[in-house]
Amino acid sequence: MEAVADLIWTESYGSTTIDQICERAAVRKGSFYYFFDSKADVAAAAVEREWQRHRPELDAIFSPTVPPLERLRLYCEYGYKIQQEMKAKCGHAPGCALYTLGSELGAHEDRLQRIVREILNQKRKYLETSIRDAHAAGLIDAPDAVCKAHMLFSYYQGLAMEARIQDNLEVLKDAVRGTHELLGVRQTAAVSG
C-alpha cells in the first residue's frame, strides 16, 4: 500500500501499473492478486490507510480545546509540513494527493472515487466546525459555516495545486493570511487567536 501511495502521489494513478507497484513493494504479481483484485482496490486501501494515519493529527489540531482561529493556523502549518516532507521524498511539490487522484479518476473507479469524496468531506467538516466556533465567539461573521468551509477548503486546495504546478512550496506560506481575509477575521481576533 505504501508503494502504490508513493507512486500515485509522485506520478499519477493512470501511469502507475501493477508491475510498478509490485516492483516498488518487492512482491510478485501473484502475491499482489492474492490480496487485491485490481489497482483500484490497492489504491483504495492505500488511501484509507493514509487517512487513518493522518486523522489523529487532524483530530488534535481541530480539538475543541484549541481556539478556532488557532486550529485553522495549525492546519495551514500542518499542510505545509506534509508538503515539505513529500517534496523531500519525491523531489517535487506534490499538491493534494486526494484532489489529484479525484480529478484524475473523474467518473471512473466508483469505489475509489467514493472514498476520496468521503475523506475530503470529513476534512471540510473540520473547517466547518472551526468556522462555526469562530462565528459563535464573535471572531468572524460567518453564519453559513458550510458555505465558508467549502470556500476555504477550495482555497487551500487551489494553493496546493498551484504549489504542485509551480513546484514551489512558498505559495503555501500565505495560507494563514488568505484564511483570515476569506473569513473576514477581525484584527484583534487574529492577534488573540
XYZ file of N, CA and C in Angstrom:
579
model
N 0.819 -1.196 0.000
C 0.000 0.000 0.000
C 0.861 1.257 0.000
N 1.979 1.191 0.719
C 2.877 2.342 0.709
C 3.439 2.578 -0.689
N 3.751 1.506 -1.375
C 4.295 1.626 -2.740
C 3.303 2.297 -3.664
N 2.051 1.869 -3.621
C 1.060 2.469 -4.514
C 0.789 3.916 -4.129
N 0.760 4.215 -2.835
C 0.547 5.600 -2.405
C 1.667 6.498 -2.925
N 2.902 6.044 -2.791
C 4.045 6.830 -3.285
C 3.973 7.028 -4.792
N 3.698 5.954 -5.517
C 3.657 6.047 -6.980
C 2.538 6.966 -7.463
N 1.374 6.843 -6.855
C 0.238 7.672 -7.294
C 0.490 9.134 -6.970
N 1.041 9.405 -5.793
C 1.254 10.792 -5.404
C 2.391 11.427 -6.184
N 3.456 10.674 -6.411
C 4.600 11.265 -7.096
C 4.449 11.252 -8.611
N 3.693 10.318 -9.123
C 3.471 10.243 -10.576
C 2.002 10.533 -10.849
N 1.226 9.480 -11.112
C -0.219 9.616 -11.290
C -0.846 8.237 -11.206
N -2.136 8.211 -10.984
C -2.854 6.946 -10.905
C -2.812 6.240 -12.260
N -3.099 6.979 -13.321
C -3.169 6.395 -14.658
C -1.848 5.821 -15.138
N -0.759 6.466 -14.780
C 0.544 5.990 -15.274
C 1.134 4.891 -14.393
N 0.553 4.683 -13.218
C 1.052 3.642 -12.321
C 0.498 2.294 -12.739
N 1.389 1.333 -12.903
C 0.970 -0.012 -13.304
C 1.124 -0.987 -12.136
N 0.436 -2.089 -12.232
C 0.573 -3.126 -11.208
C 2.009 -3.643 -11.178
N 2.642 -3.729 -12.332
C 4.055 -4.156 -12.373
C 4.929 -3.185 -11.573
N 4.695 -1.881 -11.714
C 5.477 -0.896 -10.957
C 5.227 -1.031 -9.455
N 3.966 -1.241 -9.099
C 3.616 -1.409 -7.681
C 4.352 -2.618 -7.112
N 4.293 -3.733 -7.832
C 4.953 -4.957 -7.370
C 6.458 -4.766 -7.267
N 7.046 -4.103 -8.263
C 8.478 -3.856 -8.238
C 8.860 -2.983 -7.049
N 8.107 -1.884 -6.822
C 8.400 -0.971 -5.711
C 8.231 -1.662 -4.365
N 7.222 -2.529 -4.252
C 6.942 -3.220 -2.992
C 7.757 -4.501 -2.826
N 8.486 -4.863 -3.867
C 9.290 -6.094 -3.856
C 8.421 -7.321 -3.593
N 7.303 -7.411 -4.338
C 6.415 -8.580 -4.249
C 6.142 -9.098 -5.658
N 5.779 -10.350 -5.728
C 5.427 -10.943 -7.023
C 3.994 -10.583 -7.375
N 3.730 -10.591 -8.653
C 2.397 -10.253 -9.137
C 1.341 -11.201 -8.576
N 1.672 -12.478 -8.447
C 0.736 -13.441 -7.878
C 0.365 -13.093 -6.445
N 1.352 -12.608 -5.689
C 1.093 -12.175 -4.309
C 0.180 -10.964 -4.292
N 0.400 -10.059 -5.233
C -0.465 -8.882 -5.335
C -1.912 -9.322 -5.511
N -2.133 -10.210 -6.477
C -3.502 -10.635 -6.784
C -4.107 -11.537 -5.705
N -3.289 -12.050 -4.821
C -3.819 -12.814 -3.694
C -4.568 -11.882 -2.736
N -4.052 -10.653 -2.600
C -4.637 -9.693 -1.660
C -5.576 -8.681 -2.315
N -5.326 -8.349 -3.574
C -6.104 -7.301 -4.244
C -6.562 -7.777 -5.617
N -7.759 -7.350 -6.002
C -8.289 -7.712 -7.319
C -7.784 -6.793 -8.423
N -7.423 -5.555 -8.049
C -7.053 -4.582 -9.080
C -6.219 -3.452 -8.483
N -5.742 -2.611 -9.360
C -5.017 -1.414 -8.942
C -5.943 -0.511 -8.133
N -7.196 -0.419 -8.529
C -8.156 0.413 -7.795
C -8.346 -0.083 -6.366
N -8.356 -1.406 -6.173
C -8.521 -1.958 -4.826
C -7.336 -1.614 -3.920
N -6.130 -1.770 -4.426
C -4.962 -1.443 -3.602
C -4.882 0.064 -3.385
N -5.260 0.849 -4.372
C -5.253 2.311 -4.204
C -6.278 2.731 -3.153
N -7.461 2.114 -3.174
C -8.491 2.423 -2.165
C -7.980 2.089 -0.771
N -7.349 0.944 -0.621
C -6.800 0.539 0.677
C -5.698 1.504 1.114
N -4.863 1.932 0.176
C -3.772 2.852 0.498
C -4.309 4.217 0.914
N -5.324 4.705 0.218
C -5.923 6.000 0.557
C -6.541 5.939 1.949
N -7.275 4.878 2.223
C -7.881 4.725 3.552
C -6.807 4.622 4.639
N -5.742 3.899 4.348
C -4.644 3.748 5.317
C -3.990 5.094 5.613
N -3.730 5.870 4.576
C -3.131 7.196 4.764
C -4.053 8.095 5.592
N -5.346 8.017 5.315
C -6.307 8.822 6.059
C -6.277 8.439 7.542
N -6.254 7.150 7.831
C -6.214 6.699 9.222
C -4.905 7.100 9.900
N -3.858 7.208 9.124
C -2.556 7.624 9.673
C -2.554 9.115 10.024
N -3.205 9.939 9.208
C -3.207 11.387 9.418
C -4.344 11.864 10.319
N -5.362 11.091 10.439
C -6.554 11.531 11.175
C -6.272 11.903 12.637
N -5.473 11.136 13.394
C -5.197 11.548 14.782
C -4.542 12.929 14.879
N -3.665 13.240 13.935
C -3.031 14.558 13.936
C -4.061 15.650 13.677
N -4.973 15.391 12.750
C -6.025 16.375 12.467
C -7.001 16.489 13.633
N -7.304 15.378 14.270
C -8.168 15.425 15.452
C -7.546 16.316 16.529
N -6.243 16.220 16.709
C -5.559 17.051 17.708
C -5.573 18.525 17.302
N -5.302 18.795 16.032
C -5.312 20.172 15.542
C -6.695 20.788 15.720
N -7.724 20.032 15.411
C -9.088 20.554 15.439
C -9.831 20.221 16.737
N -9.098 19.943 17.787
C -9.713 19.676 19.086
C -10.509 20.903 19.541
N -11.690 20.693 20.119
C -12.470 21.824 20.627
C -11.741 22.607 21.727
N -10.690 22.026 22.311
C -9.919 22.738 23.332
C -8.970 23.773 22.722
N -8.752 23.679 21.403
C -7.891 24.633 20.699
C -8.782 25.766 20.181
N -8.406 27.035 20.421
C -9.220 28.147 19.901
C -9.415 28.011 18.383
N -10.594 28.394 17.870
C -10.923 28.124 16.460
C -9.966 28.721 15.433
N -9.509 29.939 15.629
C -8.574 30.516 14.660
C -7.203 29.860 14.758
N -6.856 29.408 15.944
C -5.601 28.671 16.134
C -5.658 27.342 15.378
N -6.821 26.690 15.384
C -6.991 25.430 14.647
C -6.681 25.646 13.174
N -7.206 26.732 12.622
C -7.003 26.998 11.193
C -5.540 27.310 10.894
N -4.895 28.040 11.798
C -3.462 28.329 11.617
C -2.653 27.030 11.663
N -2.958 26.198 12.655
C -2.242 24.920 12.786
C -2.470 24.025 11.569
N -3.671 24.061 11.020
C -3.982 23.268 9.822
C -3.132 23.737 8.637
N -3.001 25.035 8.475
C -2.161 25.564 7.389
C -0.708 25.132 7.581
N -0.223 25.211 8.808
C 1.156 24.793 9.089
C 1.338 23.296 8.868
N 0.343 22.521 9.248
C 0.395 21.068 9.058
C 0.450 20.731 7.563
N -0.385 21.386 6.779
C -0.377 21.153 5.329
C 0.974 21.485 4.714
N 1.564 22.581 5.156
C 2.877 22.975 4.652
C 3.922 21.929 5.027
N 3.873 21.439 6.277
C 4.828 20.433 6.746
C 4.722 19.150 5.916
N 3.500 18.699 5.652
C 3.298 17.484 4.858
C 3.852 17.678 3.442
N 3.601 18.837 2.858
C 4.110 19.111 1.516
C 5.639 19.139 1.501
N 6.253 19.702 2.552
C 7.723 19.713 2.651
C 8.266 18.286 2.715
N 7.638 17.457 3.540
C 8.080 16.066 3.679
C 7.986 15.325 2.348
N 6.867 15.515 1.658
C 6.687 14.820 0.379
C 7.633 15.349 -0.690
N 7.884 16.646 -0.680
C 8.828 17.193 -1.666
C 10.220 16.623 -1.415
N 10.609 16.503 -0.159
C 11.910 15.919 0.169
C 11.976 14.461 -0.284
N 10.866 13.768 -0.187
C 10.824 12.343 -0.539
C 10.785 12.121 -2.053
N 9.975 12.921 -2.758
C 9.783 12.636 -4.187
C 10.438 13.648 -5.118
N 10.974 14.742 -4.568
C 11.720 15.672 -5.402
C 10.922 16.803 -6.016
N 9.617 16.837 -5.781
C 8.814 17.955 -6.282
C 7.602 18.166 -5.389
N 7.003 19.347 -5.497
C 5.815 19.661 -4.703
C 4.655 18.806 -5.220
N 4.087 17.951 -4.376
C 3.085 17.002 -4.862
C 1.657 17.525 -4.929
N 1.349 18.609 -4.221
C -0.043 19.052 -4.152
C -0.847 18.104 -3.281
N -2.145 18.206 -3.336
C -3.010 17.340 -2.530
C -3.226 16.023 -3.268
N -2.816 14.943 -2.625
C -2.946 13.623 -3.241
C -4.402 13.289 -3.549
N -5.301 13.648 -2.650
C -6.716 13.306 -2.851
C -7.326 14.095 -4.009
N -7.018 15.375 -4.097
C -7.549 16.173 -5.205
C -6.958 15.717 -6.535
N -5.668 15.444 -6.518
C -5.019 14.975 -7.738
C -5.635 13.660 -8.190
N -5.775 12.728 -7.261
C -6.366 11.427 -7.577
C -7.824 11.574 -7.990
N -8.592 12.329 -7.216
C -10.009 12.513 -7.525
C -10.249 13.149 -8.880
N -9.451 14.145 -9.223
C -9.636 14.793 -10.530
C -9.187 13.890 -11.668
N -8.187 13.069 -11.410
C -7.725 12.139 -12.443
C -8.742 11.030 -12.700
N -9.397 10.588 -11.635
C -10.367 9.496 -11.783
C -11.615 9.926 -12.525
N -12.019 11.177 -12.357
C -13.262 11.630 -12.978
C -14.418 10.772 -12.522
N -15.136 10.190 -13.441
C -16.295 9.351 -13.111
C -15.933 7.869 -13.112
N -14.665 7.549 -13.147
C -14.219 6.160 -13.192
C -13.876 5.653 -11.790
N -13.754 4.355 -11.652
C -13.348 3.731 -10.394
C -14.246 4.206 -9.245
N -15.513 3.835 -9.310
C -16.512 4.330 -8.367
C -16.125 4.189 -6.902
N -15.672 3.020 -6.504
C -15.344 2.800 -5.086
C -14.227 3.726 -4.633
N -13.188 3.825 -5.425
C -12.060 4.680 -5.091
C -12.488 6.145 -5.066
N -13.263 6.555 -6.049
C -13.753 7.941 -6.099
C -14.624 8.248 -4.877
N -15.440 7.294 -4.464
C -16.310 7.484 -3.291
C -15.464 7.676 -2.025
N -14.416 6.893 -1.878
C -13.533 7.015 -0.714
C -12.861 8.388 -0.695
N -12.388 8.832 -1.841
C -11.760 10.157 -1.936
C -12.761 11.233 -1.515
N -13.973 11.171 -2.033
C -15.005 12.162 -1.678
C -15.315 12.145 -0.186
N -15.426 10.958 0.392
C -15.734 10.847 1.822
C -14.648 11.482 2.675
N -13.405 11.237 2.340
C -12.297 11.804 3.120
C -12.267 13.323 2.960
N -12.444 13.806 1.749
C -12.462 15.258 1.544
C -13.608 15.898 2.318
N -14.755 15.249 2.352
C -15.886 15.778 3.127
C -15.561 15.808 4.614
N -14.889 14.797 5.109
C -14.511 14.789 6.525
C -13.532 15.918 6.835
N -12.615 16.176 5.921
C -11.678 17.288 6.120
C -12.421 18.627 6.141
N -13.387 18.776 5.252
C -14.175 20.017 5.238
C -14.944 20.202 6.549
N -15.384 19.098 7.139
C -16.121 19.166 8.413
C -15.254 19.773 9.514
N -13.963 19.454 9.518
C -13.070 20.078 10.490
C -13.122 21.604 10.348
N -13.022 22.065 9.108
C -13.050 23.509 8.867
C -14.391 24.095 9.266
N -15.457 23.400 8.914
C -16.806 23.866 9.219
C -16.984 24.080 10.724
N -16.543 23.133 11.523
C -16.674 23.251 12.974
C -15.867 24.436 13.492
N -14.668 24.617 12.981
C -13.833 25.741 13.419
C -14.472 27.068 13.040
N -15.022 27.139 11.854
C -15.677 28.367 11.403
C -16.919 28.634 12.244
N -17.686 27.605 12.501
C -18.880 27.758 13.331
C -18.493 28.263 14.733
N -17.422 27.690 15.305
C -16.969 28.107 16.632
C -16.434 29.540 16.623
N -15.706 29.911 15.570
C -15.186 31.281 15.463
C -16.330 32.280 15.321
N -17.355 31.911 14.584
C -18.535 32.775 14.438
C -19.239 32.935 15.789
N -19.423 31.830 16.498
C -20.097 31.868 17.807
C -19.316 32.718 18.806
N -17.994 32.732 18.675
C -17.153 33.526 19.577
C -17.057 34.987 19.143
N -17.671 35.339 18.022
C -17.638 36.711 17.540
C -16.335 37.101 16.867
N -15.531 36.110 16.489
C -14.247 36.390 15.844
C -14.399 36.672 14.351
N -15.450 36.132 13.768
C -15.753 36.327 12.347
C -17.268 36.415 12.189
N -17.701 36.908 11.047
C -19.129 36.917 10.725
C -19.336 35.886 9.617
N -19.728 34.679 10.025
C -19.903 33.579 9.066
C -21.092 32.725 9.488
N -22.310 33.257 9.332
C -23.473 32.474 9.762
C -23.671 31.185 8.963
N -23.159 31.131 7.732
C -23.258 29.914 6.922
C -21.896 29.219 6.913
N -21.635 28.454 7.972
C -20.334 27.797 8.128
C -20.071 26.784 7.028
N -21.111 26.134 6.522
C -20.929 25.142 5.452
C -20.381 25.810 4.200
N -20.992 26.923 3.822
C -20.536 27.650 2.628
C -19.110 28.153 2.810
N -18.818 28.732 3.975
C -17.471 29.257 4.226
C -16.438 28.126 4.231
N -16.810 26.977 4.776
C -15.888 25.839 4.797
C -15.579 25.377 3.378
N -16.582 25.352 2.511
C -16.341 24.978 1.110
C -15.397 25.977 0.445
N -15.643 27.255 0.681
C -14.773 28.285 0.097
C -13.339 28.134 0.590
N -13.194 27.965 1.903
C -11.869 27.876 2.495
C -11.140 26.623 2.030
N -11.847 25.510 1.970
C -11.227 24.264 1.525
C -10.797 24.370 0.061
N -11.631 24.987 -0.751
C -11.268 25.193 -2.159
C -10.037 26.091 -2.275
N -9.952 27.093 -1.417
C -8.779 27.968 -1.394
C -7.517 27.163 -1.072
N -7.578 26.330 -0.021
C -6.423 25.520 0.347
C -6.021 24.582 -0.785
N -7.005 23.952 -1.395
C -6.703 23.009 -2.474
C -6.130 23.743 -3.687
N -6.631 24.932 -3.942
C -6.076 25.741 -5.031
C -4.616 26.086 -4.781
N -4.296 26.447 -3.537
C -2.897 26.732 -3.195
C -2.019 25.493 -3.384
N -2.521 24.345 -2.930
C -1.744 23.105 -3.058
C -1.504 22.759 -4.528
N -2.526 22.942 -5.361
C -2.349 22.641 -6.785
C -1.420 23.651 -7.454
N -1.512 24.924 -7.038
C -0.595 25.920 -7.579
C 0.845 25.584 -7.187
N 1.034 25.152 -5.939
C 2.374 24.741 -5.496
C 2.880 23.578 -6.338
N 1.985 22.635 -6.651
C 2.372 21.487 -7.492
C 2.748 21.947 -8.899
N 1.925 22.782 -9.477
C 2.158 23.247 -10.850
C 3.454 24.039 -10.938
N 3.679 24.916 -9.956
C 4.884 25.744 -9.970
C 6.090 25.047 -9.338
N 5.835 23.896 -8.700
C 6.859 23.189 -7.925
C 7.521 24.157 -6.946
N 6.655 24.848 -6.197
C 7.119 25.894 -5.298
C 6.241 25.930 -4.050
N 6.764 25.473 -2.936
C 6.005 25.437 -1.693
C 5.807 26.814 -1.071
N 6.551 27.807 -1.539
C 6.391 29.164 -0.998
C 4.970 29.675 -1.184
N 4.270 29.167 -2.188
C 2.878 29.539 -2.446
C 2.018 29.294 -1.206
N 2.365 28.278 -0.434
C 1.560 27.885 0.720
C 1.783 28.780 1.938
N 2.798 29.598 1.918
C 3.130 30.415 3.087
C 2.101 31.507 3.357
N 1.289 31.870 2.387
C 0.261 32.898 2.587
C -1.080 32.316 3.022
N -1.129 31.039 3.327
C -2.405 30.385 3.636
C -3.102 30.987 4.851
N -2.361 31.318 5.891
C -2.994 31.878 7.094
C -3.571 33.259 6.786
N -2.783 34.093 6.132
C -3.271 35.439 5.780
C -4.492 35.343 4.876
N -4.438 34.463 3.896
C -5.579 34.266 3.000
C -6.798 33.748 3.742
N -6.572 32.845 4.703
C -7.666 32.324 5.528
C -8.349 33.465 6.265
N -7.560 34.322 6.877
C -8.113 35.455 7.624
C -8.884 36.393 6.699
N -8.367 36.631 5.520
C -9.068 37.514 4.579
C -10.370 36.886 4.099
N -10.344 35.604 3.760
C -11.567 34.942 3.308
C -12.652 34.918 4.381
N -12.233 34.769 5.620
C -13.196 34.691 6.717
C -13.522 36.055 7.312
N -12.809 37.090 6.890
C -13.050 38.416 7.452
C -12.695 38.482 8.924
N -11.564 37.872 9.276
C -11.134 37.854 10.669
C -10.826 39.275 11.117
N -11.381 39.633 12.238
C -11.123 40.959 12.813
C -9.687 40.986 13.332
N -9.005 42.096 13.185
C -7.595 42.203 13.572
C -7.349 41.767 15.003
N -8.176 42.172 15.951
C -7.961 41.784 17.342
C -8.112 40.278 17.513
N -9.007 39.674 16.733
C -9.199 38.223 16.802
C -7.980 37.492 16.243
N -7.394 38.031 15.195
C -6.229 37.405 14.588
C -5.051 37.404 15.549
N -4.925 38.461 16.317
C -3.815 38.583 17.262
C -4.037 37.639 18.452
N -5.279 37.565 18.943
C -5.538 36.772 20.142
C -5.736 35.286 19.843
N -5.957 34.918 18.554
C -6.040 33.507 18.200
C -7.445 33.002 18.214
